[in-house]
Amino acid sequence: RLEAVIFDLDGVITDTAEYHYLAWKRLAEELGLAFDRALNEQLKGIGRKESLEIILQANGKTAAEAEKEEWIARKNRYYLELLEQLTPAAVAPGVLALLQELKAHGIKIALASASKNAPLVLEKLQLTRYFDVIVDAGAVKKGKPDPEIFLTAAEQLQVHGGNCLGIEDAAAGIAAIKAAGMVAVGVGDKATLPAADLVVKTMNELNLSKLQACFTG
Ligand code: B16
Ligand code: MG
């Protein structure tokens, strides 16, 4: 029985991946590293530290810990600058209606994002009030595909995992939801999210009855 929906942020509620791309691109250019959209795809759902490691590895580079910390902080400054442009207009079509429908029917709502900037992004989108729980990405030890972030959300919501449904755009996120014993809905391409119980192209296609149907059939 559906009791709670746990949302991913980037790629589900809004497309902050473009801002992450621009911020990493700016840093990569300053450091003389190659970085393109294909590589950016690999960073979706992955935390900032792991993201830098992937970029360095793709360039056959290593760096000292202190240097990496400085680069990550710099990328985050660039990202925060870009977030200043973010407004409620950037909420993906269909998301607000779904949140309202869930709230009206007493379904609990949580956010499970790898982003430490998630609370700020929700504020800018004016969506904070819909969320019963926002899992602090900084408090989670293992990133997706580990189920920890989804299990933490269910625990904080006080809902059994079997009654939770997670919505994700990244394969690592779908894997995390399934490993948590929850129903997984993928947003994007069926071919890239084969482990999902249901895949939709856009959030517009989802409503409460479609989510409930994942539990009965
Ligand atoms: P931050 P999600 C993820 O968000 C992004 O997809 C990923 O590209 C980013 O590196 C990560 O958040 C960390 O973000 O640098 O803001 O802490 O998809 O888990 O909502
Ligand atoms: Mg995502």
Coordinates of N, CA and C and ligand atoms in Angstrom, one line a residue:
R1 N 0.8 -1.2 0.0 CA 0.0 0.0 0.0 C 0.9 1.3 0.0
L2 N 0.6 2.2 -0.9 CA 1.4 3.4 -1.0 C 1.1 4.3 0.2
E3 N 2.2 4.6 1.0 CA 2.1 5.5 2.1 C 3.0 6.7 2.0
A4 N 4.1 6.5 1.2 CA 5.0 7.7 1.1 C 5.7 7.6 -0.3
V5 N 6.0 8.8 -0.8 CA 6.8 9.0 -2.0 C 8.1 9.7 -1.7
I6 N 9.2 9.1 -2.2 CA 10.5 9.7 -1.9 C 11.1 10.2 -3.3
F7 N 11.3 11.5 -3.4 CA 11.7 12.0 -4.7 C 13.2 12.3 -4.7
D8 N 13.8 12.0 -5.9 CA 15.1 12.5 -6.2 C 14.9 14.0 -6.6
L9 N 16.0 14.8 -6.6 CA 15.8 16.2 -6.9 C 16.2 16.4 -8.4
D10 N 17.5 16.4 -8.6 CA 18.1 16.7 -10.0 C 17.6 15.7 -11.0
G11 N 16.9 16.1 -12.0 CA 16.4 15.2 -13.1 C 15.0 14.7 -12.8
V12 N 14.5 15.0 -11.7 CA 13.1 14.6 -11.4 C 12.2 15.8 -11.1
I13 N 12.7 16.6 -10.1 CA 11.9 17.8 -9.7 C 12.3 19.0 -10.6
T14 N 13.6 19.1 -10.9 CA 14.1 20.2 -11.7 C 15.4 19.7 -12.4
D15 N 15.8 20.4 -13.4 CA 17.0 20.0 -14.1 C 18.2 20.8 -13.8
T16 N 18.7 20.6 -12.6 CA 19.9 21.3 -12.1 C 21.2 20.7 -12.8
A17 N 21.0 19.6 -13.5 CA 22.2 19.0 -14.1 C 22.9 20.0 -15.1
E18 N 22.1 20.9 -15.7 CA 22.7 21.9 -16.6 C 23.6 22.8 -15.8
Y19 N 23.2 23.2 -14.6 CA 24.0 24.1 -13.8 C 25.3 23.4 -13.3
H20 N 25.1 22.1 -12.9 CA 26.2 21.4 -12.5 C 27.2 21.3 -13.7
Y21 N 26.7 21.0 -14.9 CA 27.6 21.0 -16.1 C 28.4 22.2 -16.2
L22 N 27.7 23.4 -16.2 CA 28.3 24.7 -16.4 C 29.4 25.0 -15.4
A23 N 29.1 24.6 -14.1 CA 30.0 24.8 -13.0 C 31.3 24.0 -13.2
W24 N 31.1 22.7 -13.4 CA 32.2 21.8 -13.6 C 33.0 22.2 -14.9
K25 N 32.3 22.6 -15.9 CA 33.0 23.0 -17.2 C 33.9 24.2 -16.9
R26 N 33.4 25.2 -16.1 CA 34.2 26.4 -15.8 C 35.5 26.0 -15.0
L27 N 35.3 25.1 -14.0 CA 36.5 24.6 -13.2 C 37.4 23.8 -14.1
A28 N 36.9 22.9 -15.0 CA 37.7 22.1 -15.8 C 38.6 23.0 -16.8
E29 N 38.0 24.0 -17.3 CA 38.7 24.9 -18.2 C 39.8 25.6 -17.5
E30 N 39.6 26.0 -16.2 CA 40.6 26.7 -15.5 C 41.8 25.7 -15.1
L31 N 41.4 24.5 -15.0 CA 42.5 23.5 -14.6 C 43.1 22.8 -15.9
G32 N 42.6 23.1 -17.1 CA 43.1 22.5 -18.3 C 42.7 21.1 -18.4
L33 N 41.5 20.7 -17.9 CA 41.0 19.4 -18.0 C 39.9 19.3 -19.0
A34 N 39.8 18.1 -19.7 CA 38.7 17.9 -20.7 C 37.4 17.6 -19.9
F35 N 36.3 18.2 -20.3 CA 35.0 17.9 -19.7 C 34.0 18.2 -20.7
D36 N 33.1 17.2 -21.0 CA 32.0 17.5 -21.9 C 30.7 16.9 -21.4
R37 N 29.6 17.1 -22.2 CA 28.3 16.6 -21.7 C 28.2 15.1 -21.5
A38 N 28.9 14.4 -22.3 CA 28.9 12.9 -22.1 C 29.5 12.5 -20.7
L39 N 30.5 13.2 -20.4 CA 31.1 13.0 -19.0 C 30.2 13.4 -17.9
N40 N 29.5 14.6 -18.2 CA 28.5 15.1 -17.2 C 27.4 14.1 -17.0
E41 N 27.0 13.3 -18.0 CA 26.0 12.3 -17.8 C 26.4 11.3 -16.7
Q42 N 27.6 11.0 -16.6 CA 28.1 10.1 -15.6 C 28.1 10.6 -14.2
L43 N 27.9 11.9 -14.1 CA 27.9 12.6 -12.7 C 26.5 12.7 -12.1
K44 N 25.5 12.3 -12.9 CA 24.1 12.4 -12.4 C 23.9 11.5 -11.2
G45 N 23.4 12.1 -10.1 CA 23.1 11.3 -8.9 C 24.3 11.0 -8.1
I46 N 25.5 11.4 -8.6 CA 26.8 11.1 -7.9 C 27.2 12.3 -7.1
G47 N 27.7 12.1 -5.9 CA 28.1 13.2 -5.0 C 29.3 14.0 -5.6
R48 N 29.5 15.2 -5.0 CA 30.5 16.1 -5.6 C 31.9 15.5 -5.5
K49 N 32.3 14.9 -4.5 CA 33.7 14.3 -4.3 C 33.9 13.2 -5.4
E50 N 32.9 12.3 -5.5 CA 33.0 11.2 -6.5 C 33.0 11.8 -7.9
S51 N 32.3 12.9 -8.1 CA 32.2 13.5 -9.4 C 33.6 14.0 -9.8
L52 N 34.3 14.7 -8.9 CA 35.6 15.2 -9.2 C 36.5 14.0 -9.6
E53 N 36.4 12.9 -8.8 CA 37.3 11.7 -9.1 C 37.1 11.2 -10.5
I54 N 35.8 11.2 -10.9 CA 35.5 10.7 -12.3 C 36.1 11.6 -13.3
I55 N 36.0 12.9 -13.1 CA 36.6 13.9 -14.1 C 38.1 13.7 -14.1
L56 N 38.8 13.6 -13.0 CA 40.2 13.4 -12.9 C 40.6 12.1 -13.6
Q57 N 39.9 11.0 -13.3 CA 40.2 9.7 -13.9 C 40.1 9.8 -15.4
A58 N 39.1 10.4 -15.9 CA 38.9 10.5 -17.3 C 40.0 11.3 -18.0
N59 N 40.7 12.1 -17.2 CA 41.8 12.9 -17.7 C 43.2 12.3 -17.4
G60 N 43.1 11.1 -16.8 CA 44.4 10.4 -16.4 C 45.2 11.2 -15.4
K61 N 44.5 11.9 -14.5 CA 45.1 12.8 -13.5 C 44.9 12.4 -12.1
T62 N 45.8 12.7 -11.2 CA 45.6 12.5 -9.7 C 46.0 13.9 -9.1
A63 N 45.5 14.1 -7.9 CA 45.8 15.3 -7.2 C 45.9 15.1 -5.7
A64 N 46.5 16.0 -5.0 CA 46.6 15.9 -3.5 C 45.2 16.2 -2.9
E65 N 44.9 15.7 -1.7 CA 43.6 15.9 -1.1 C 43.3 17.3 -0.9
A66 N 44.2 18.1 -0.5 CA 43.9 19.6 -0.2 C 43.5 20.3 -1.5
E67 N 44.2 19.9 -2.6 CA 43.9 20.5 -3.9 C 42.5 20.1 -4.3
K68 N 42.2 18.9 -4.1 CA 40.8 18.4 -4.5 C 39.7 19.1 -3.7
E69 N 40.0 19.3 -2.4 CA 39.0 20.1 -1.6 C 38.8 21.5 -2.1
E70 N 39.9 22.1 -2.5 CA 39.8 23.5 -3.0 C 39.0 23.5 -4.3
W71 N 39.2 22.5 -5.2 CA 38.5 22.5 -6.5 C 37.0 22.3 -6.3
I72 N 36.7 21.4 -5.4 CA 35.3 21.1 -5.1 C 34.6 22.3 -4.5
A73 N 35.3 23.0 -3.7 CA 34.7 24.3 -3.1 C 34.5 25.3 -4.2
R74 N 35.5 25.4 -5.1 CA 35.4 26.4 -6.2 C 34.2 26.0 -7.1
K75 N 34.1 24.7 -7.5 CA 33.0 24.3 -8.3 C 31.7 24.7 -7.6
N76 N 31.6 24.5 -6.3 CA 30.4 24.7 -5.6 C 30.0 26.2 -5.6
R77 N 31.1 27.1 -5.5 CA 30.8 28.5 -5.6 C 30.2 28.9 -7.0
Y78 N 30.8 28.3 -8.0 CA 30.3 28.6 -9.4 C 28.8 28.1 -9.5
Y79 N 28.6 26.9 -8.9 CA 27.2 26.3 -9.0 C 26.2 27.3 -8.2
L80 N 26.6 27.7 -7.0 CA 25.8 28.6 -6.3 C 25.5 29.9 -7.0
E81 N 26.5 30.4 -7.7 CA 26.3 31.6 -8.5 C 25.2 31.4 -9.6
L82 N 25.2 30.2 -10.2 CA 24.2 29.9 -11.2 C 22.8 29.7 -10.6
L83 N 22.8 29.1 -9.4 CA 21.5 28.9 -8.7 C 20.7 30.2 -8.5
E84 N 21.5 31.3 -8.5 CA 20.8 32.6 -8.2 C 19.7 32.8 -9.3
Q85 N 19.9 32.2 -10.5 CA 18.9 32.4 -11.6 C 17.6 31.5 -11.4
L86 N 17.7 30.5 -10.4 CA 16.7 29.5 -10.3 C 15.4 30.1 -9.8
T87 N 14.3 29.9 -10.4 CA 12.9 30.3 -10.0 C 11.9 29.2 -10.0
P88 N 10.7 29.4 -9.5 CA 9.7 28.3 -9.5 C 9.4 27.9 -11.0
A89 N 9.7 28.7 -12.0 CA 9.5 28.4 -13.4 C 10.3 27.1 -13.8
A90 N 11.3 26.8 -13.0 CA 12.2 25.7 -13.4 C 11.7 24.3 -12.8
V91 N 10.6 24.4 -12.1 CA 10.0 23.1 -11.6 C 9.5 22.3 -12.8
A92 N 9.9 21.0 -12.9 CA 9.5 20.2 -14.1 C 8.0 20.1 -14.2
P93 N 7.4 20.2 -15.4 CA 6.0 20.1 -15.6 C 5.4 18.8 -14.9
G94 N 4.3 19.0 -14.2 CA 3.7 17.9 -13.6 C 4.0 17.7 -12.1
V95 N 5.2 18.2 -11.7 CA 5.6 18.0 -10.3 C 4.7 18.6 -9.3
L96 N 4.4 19.9 -9.5 CA 3.6 20.6 -8.5 C 2.2 20.0 -8.3
A97 N 1.6 19.6 -9.5 CA 0.3 18.9 -9.4 C 0.4 17.6 -8.6
L98 N 1.4 16.9 -8.9 CA 1.6 15.6 -8.2 C 1.8 15.8 -6.7
L99 N 2.6 16.8 -6.3 CA 2.9 17.0 -4.9 C 1.6 17.4 -4.2
Q100 N 0.8 18.3 -4.9 CA -0.5 18.7 -4.3 C -1.5 17.5 -4.1
E101 N -1.5 16.7 -5.1 CA -2.4 15.5 -5.1 C -2.0 14.6 -3.9
L102 N -0.7 14.3 -3.8 CA -0.2 13.5 -2.7 C -0.5 14.0 -1.3
K103 N -0.3 15.3 -1.2 CA -0.6 16.0 0.1 C -2.1 15.9 0.4
A104 N -2.9 16.2 -0.6 CA -4.4 16.2 -0.4 C -4.8 14.8 0.1
H105 N -4.1 13.7 -0.3 CA -4.5 12.4 0.1 C -3.7 11.8 1.3
G106 N -3.0 12.6 2.0 CA -2.3 12.2 3.2 C -1.1 11.3 2.9
I107 N -0.6 11.3 1.7 CA 0.6 10.5 1.4 C 1.9 11.4 1.8
K108 N 2.8 10.7 2.5 CA 3.9 11.5 3.0 C 4.9 11.7 1.9
I109 N 5.7 12.8 2.0 CA 6.6 13.1 0.9 C 8.0 13.4 1.5
A110 N 9.0 12.8 0.8 CA 10.4 13.1 1.3 C 11.3 13.4 0.1
L111 N 12.5 13.9 0.4 CA 13.5 14.2 -0.7 C 14.7 13.4 -0.3
A112 N 15.2 12.6 -1.3 CA 16.5 11.9 -1.1 C 17.4 12.3 -2.3
S113 N 18.1 13.4 -2.0 CA 19.0 13.9 -3.1 C 20.5 13.8 -2.6
A114 N 21.4 13.5 -3.5 CA 22.8 13.5 -3.2 C 23.4 14.9 -3.0
S115 N 22.5 15.9 -3.3 CA 23.0 17.3 -3.3 C 22.9 17.9 -1.9
K116 N 24.1 18.5 -1.5 CA 24.1 19.2 -0.2 C 23.4 20.5 -0.4
N117 N 23.1 20.9 -1.6 CA 22.4 22.2 -1.9 C 20.9 22.0 -2.0
A118 N 20.5 20.8 -1.8 CA 19.0 20.4 -2.0 C 18.1 21.4 -1.2
P119 N 18.3 21.6 0.1 CA 17.4 22.5 0.8 C 17.3 23.9 0.1
L120 N 18.4 24.4 -0.4 CA 18.4 25.7 -1.0 C 17.6 25.7 -2.4
V121 N 17.8 24.6 -3.1 CA 17.1 24.4 -4.4 C 15.6 24.4 -4.2
L122 N 15.2 23.6 -3.2 CA 13.7 23.5 -2.9 C 13.2 24.9 -2.5
E123 N 14.0 25.7 -1.7 CA 13.6 27.0 -1.3 C 13.3 27.9 -2.6
K124 N 14.3 27.8 -3.5 CA 14.3 28.7 -4.7 C 13.1 28.3 -5.5
L125 N 12.7 27.0 -5.5 CA 11.6 26.5 -6.3 C 10.3 26.7 -5.6
Q126 N 10.4 27.2 -4.4 CA 9.2 27.3 -3.5 C 8.4 26.0 -3.3
L127 N 9.1 25.0 -3.0 CA 8.5 23.7 -2.8 C 8.7 23.1 -1.4
T128 N 9.5 23.8 -0.6 CA 9.9 23.3 0.7 C 8.7 22.8 1.5
R129 N 7.6 23.5 1.5 CA 6.5 23.2 2.4 C 5.8 21.9 2.1
Y130 N 6.1 21.3 0.9 CA 5.5 20.0 0.5 C 6.2 18.8 1.2
F131 N 7.4 19.1 1.6 CA 8.3 17.9 2.1 C 8.2 17.7 3.6
D132 N 7.8 16.5 4.0 CA 7.8 16.2 5.4 C 9.2 15.9 5.9
V133 N 10.1 15.4 5.0 CA 11.5 15.1 5.3 C 12.4 15.4 4.2
I134 N 13.5 16.1 4.5 CA 14.6 16.3 3.5 C 15.8 15.6 4.1
V135 N 16.3 14.5 3.5 CA 17.4 13.8 4.0 C 18.7 14.7 3.7
D136 N 19.4 14.9 4.8 CA 20.7 15.7 4.7 C 21.7 14.8 4.0
A137 N 22.1 15.2 2.8 CA 23.1 14.4 2.0 C 24.4 14.3 2.8
G138 N 24.7 15.3 3.6 CA 26.0 15.3 4.3 C 26.0 14.3 5.4
A139 N 24.8 13.9 5.9 CA 24.7 12.9 7.0 C 24.7 11.5 6.5
V140 N 24.6 11.3 5.2 CA 24.5 9.9 4.6 C 25.9 9.5 4.2
K141 N 26.3 8.3 4.7 CA 27.7 7.9 4.5 C 28.0 7.3 3.1
K142 N 27.0 6.5 2.6 CA 27.2 5.9 1.3 C 26.2 6.4 0.3
G143 N 26.8 6.8 -0.9 CA 26.0 7.4 -1.9 C 25.2 6.3 -2.7
K144 N 24.3 6.8 -3.6 CA 23.6 5.9 -4.5 C 24.6 5.2 -5.3
P145 N 24.5 3.9 -5.7 CA 23.4 3.0 -5.6 C 23.2 2.3 -4.2
D146 N 23.9 2.7 -3.2 CA 23.7 2.2 -1.8 C 22.3 2.7 -1.4
P147 N 21.5 1.8 -0.7 CA 20.1 2.2 -0.4 C 20.0 3.2 0.8
E148 N 21.2 3.5 1.5 CA 21.2 4.3 2.7 C 20.3 5.5 2.7
I149 N 20.4 6.3 1.6 CA 19.6 7.6 1.6 C 18.1 7.3 1.6
F150 N 17.7 6.3 0.9 CA 16.2 6.0 0.8 C 15.8 5.4 2.1
L151 N 16.6 4.5 2.7 CA 16.2 3.9 4.0 C 16.1 4.9 5.1
T152 N 17.0 5.9 5.0 CA 17.0 7.0 6.0 C 15.7 7.8 5.9
A153 N 15.4 8.1 4.6 CA 14.1 8.9 4.4 C 12.9 8.1 5.0
A154 N 12.8 6.8 4.7 CA 11.7 6.0 5.2 C 11.7 6.0 6.7
E155 N 12.8 5.9 7.3 CA 12.9 5.8 8.8 C 12.5 7.2 9.4
Q156 N 12.9 8.3 8.8 CA 12.5 9.6 9.3 C 11.0 9.9 9.0
L157 N 10.5 9.3 8.0 CA 9.0 9.4 7.7 C 8.2 8.5 8.6
Q158 N 8.9 7.5 9.2 CA 8.3 6.4 10.0 C 7.3 5.6 9.2
V159 N 7.7 5.3 8.0 CA 6.9 4.5 7.0 C 7.8 3.2 6.7
H160 N 7.2 2.1 6.7 CA 7.9 0.8 6.3 C 8.3 0.9 4.8
G161 N 9.5 0.5 4.5 CA 10.1 0.6 3.2 C 9.2 0.0 2.1
G162 N 8.5 -1.1 2.5 CA 7.6 -1.8 1.5 C 6.4 -0.9 1.1
N163 N 6.1 0.1 1.9 CA 5.0 1.0 1.6 C 5.5 2.4 1.0
C164 N 6.8 2.4 0.6 CA 7.4 3.6 0.0 C 7.6 3.4 -1.5
L165 N 7.5 4.5 -2.2 CA 7.8 4.5 -3.7 C 8.8 5.6 -3.9
G166 N 9.9 5.3 -4.7 CA 11.0 6.2 -5.0 C 10.9 6.6 -6.4
I167 N 11.2 7.9 -6.7 CA 11.2 8.4 -8.1 C 12.6 8.9 -8.4
E168 N 13.2 8.4 -9.5 CA 14.6 8.6 -9.8 C 14.8 8.7 -11.3
D169 N 15.8 9.5 -11.7 CA 16.1 9.6 -13.2 C 17.4 8.9 -13.5
A170 N 18.2 8.5 -12.5 CA 19.5 7.9 -12.7 C 19.5 6.4 -12.4
A171 N 20.2 5.6 -13.1 CA 20.3 4.1 -12.9 C 20.8 3.8 -11.5
A172 N 21.7 4.6 -11.0 CA 22.2 4.4 -9.6 C 21.1 4.6 -8.6
G173 N 20.3 5.6 -8.9 CA 19.2 5.9 -8.0 C 18.1 4.8 -8.0
I174 N 17.8 4.2 -9.1 CA 16.8 3.1 -9.2 C 17.4 1.9 -8.5
A175 N 18.7 1.7 -8.6 CA 19.3 0.5 -7.9 C 19.2 0.7 -6.4
A176 N 19.4 2.0 -6.0 CA 19.3 2.3 -4.5 C 17.9 2.1 -4.0
I177 N 16.9 2.5 -4.8 CA 15.5 2.3 -4.4 C 15.1 0.8 -4.3
K178 N 15.5 0.0 -5.3 CA 15.2 -1.4 -5.3 C 16.0 -2.1 -4.1
A179 N 17.2 -1.7 -3.8 CA 18.0 -2.3 -2.8 C 17.4 -2.0 -1.4
A180 N 16.6 -0.9 -1.4 CA 15.9 -0.5 -0.1 C 14.6 -1.2 0.0
G181 N 14.2 -2.1 -1.0 CA 13.0 -2.8 -0.9 C 11.8 -2.0 -1.2
M182 N 11.9 -1.0 -2.0 CA 10.8 -0.1 -2.4 C 10.4 -0.2 -3.8
V183 N 9.3 0.3 -4.2 CA 8.8 0.4 -5.6 C 9.6 1.5 -6.2
A184 N 10.1 1.3 -7.5 CA 11.0 2.3 -8.1 C 10.3 2.8 -9.4
V185 N 10.1 4.1 -9.5 CA 9.6 4.7 -10.8 C 10.8 5.5 -11.4
G186 N 11.0 5.2 -12.7 CA 12.1 5.9 -13.4 C 11.5 7.0 -14.3
V187 N 12.3 8.1 -14.4 CA 11.9 9.2 -15.3 C 13.0 9.2 -16.3
G188 N 12.6 9.0 -17.6 CA 13.6 9.0 -18.6 C 13.4 7.9 -19.6
D189 N 14.5 7.2 -20.0 CA 14.5 6.2 -21.0 C 14.4 4.8 -20.5
K190 N 13.4 4.0 -20.9 CA 13.3 2.7 -20.5 C 14.5 1.9 -20.6
A191 N 15.3 2.0 -21.7 CA 16.5 1.3 -22.0 C 17.6 1.5 -20.9
T192 N 17.6 2.7 -20.4 CA 18.7 3.1 -19.5 C 18.3 2.8 -18.0
L193 N 17.0 2.5 -17.8 CA 16.5 2.3 -16.4 C 15.7 1.0 -16.4
P194 N 16.3 -0.2 -16.8 CA 15.6 -1.4 -16.9 C 15.1 -2.0 -15.6
A195 N 15.8 -1.6 -14.5 CA 15.4 -2.2 -13.2 C 14.2 -1.5 -12.5
A196 N 13.7 -0.4 -13.1 CA 12.5 0.3 -12.6 C 11.2 -0.5 -12.8
D197 N 10.3 -0.4 -11.8 CA 9.0 -1.1 -11.9 C 8.1 -0.4 -12.9
L198 N 8.3 0.9 -13.1 CA 7.5 1.7 -14.1 C 8.5 2.8 -14.6
V199 N 8.5 3.0 -15.9 CA 9.3 4.2 -16.4 C 8.3 5.1 -17.2
V200 N 8.5 6.4 -16.9 CA 7.7 7.4 -17.7 C 8.7 8.3 -18.3
K201 N 8.3 9.0 -19.4 CA 9.2 9.9 -20.1 C 9.4 11.2 -19.3
T202 N 8.2 11.7 -18.8 CA 8.3 13.0 -18.1 C 7.4 12.8 -16.8
M203 N 7.6 13.7 -15.9 CA 6.8 13.7 -14.6 C 5.3 14.0 -14.9
N204 N 5.1 14.7 -16.0 CA 3.7 14.9 -16.4 C 2.8 13.7 -16.5
E205 N 3.4 12.6 -16.7 CA 2.6 11.3 -16.9 C 2.2 10.7 -15.6
L206 N 2.7 11.2 -14.5 CA 2.4 10.6 -13.2 C 1.3 11.2 -12.4
N207 N 0.5 10.4 -11.8 CA -0.5 10.9 -10.8 C -0.7 9.8 -9.7
L208 N -1.5 10.1 -8.7 CA -1.6 9.2 -7.5 C -2.1 7.8 -7.9
S209 N -3.1 7.7 -8.8 CA -3.6 6.4 -9.1 C -2.5 5.5 -9.9
K210 N -1.7 6.2 -10.7 CA -0.6 5.4 -11.4 C 0.4 4.9 -10.4
L211 N 0.7 5.7 -9.4 CA 1.7 5.3 -8.4 C 1.1 4.2 -7.5
Q212 N -0.2 4.3 -7.2 CA -0.9 3.2 -6.4 C -0.9 1.9 -7.1
A213 N -1.1 2.0 -8.4 CA -1.2 0.8 -9.3 C 0.1 0.0 -9.2
C214 N 1.2 0.6 -8.9 CA 2.5 -0.1 -8.9 C 2.5 -1.1 -7.7
F215 N 1.6 -0.9 -6.7 CA 1.6 -1.8 -5.5 C 0.6 -2.9 -5.7
T216 N -0.4 -2.7 -6.5 CA -1.4 -3.8 -6.7 C -1.1 -4.7 -7.9
G217 N -0.5 -4.2 -8.9 CA -0.3 -5.0 -10.1 C 1.0 -5.2 -10.6
Ligands
B16_1 P1 26.0 19.1 -4.8 P2 20.4 14.3 -7.2 C1 22.9 15.1 -7.5 O1 21.6 15.4 -7.3 C2 23.3 15.5 -8.9 O2 22.6 14.7 -9.8 C3 24.8 15.3 -9.1 O3 25.2 15.7 -10.4 C4 25.5 16.2 -8.1 O4 26.9 16.0 -8.2 C5 25.1 15.8 -6.7 O5 23.7 15.9 -6.6 C6 25.7 16.6 -5.6 O6 25.3 17.9 -5.6 O7 27.3 19.4 -5.4 O8 25.0 20.2 -4.9 O9 26.1 18.6 -3.3 O10 20.1 13.7 -8.6 O11 20.8 13.2 -6.2 O12 19.2 15.1 -6.7
MG2 MG 18.8 12.6 -10.2

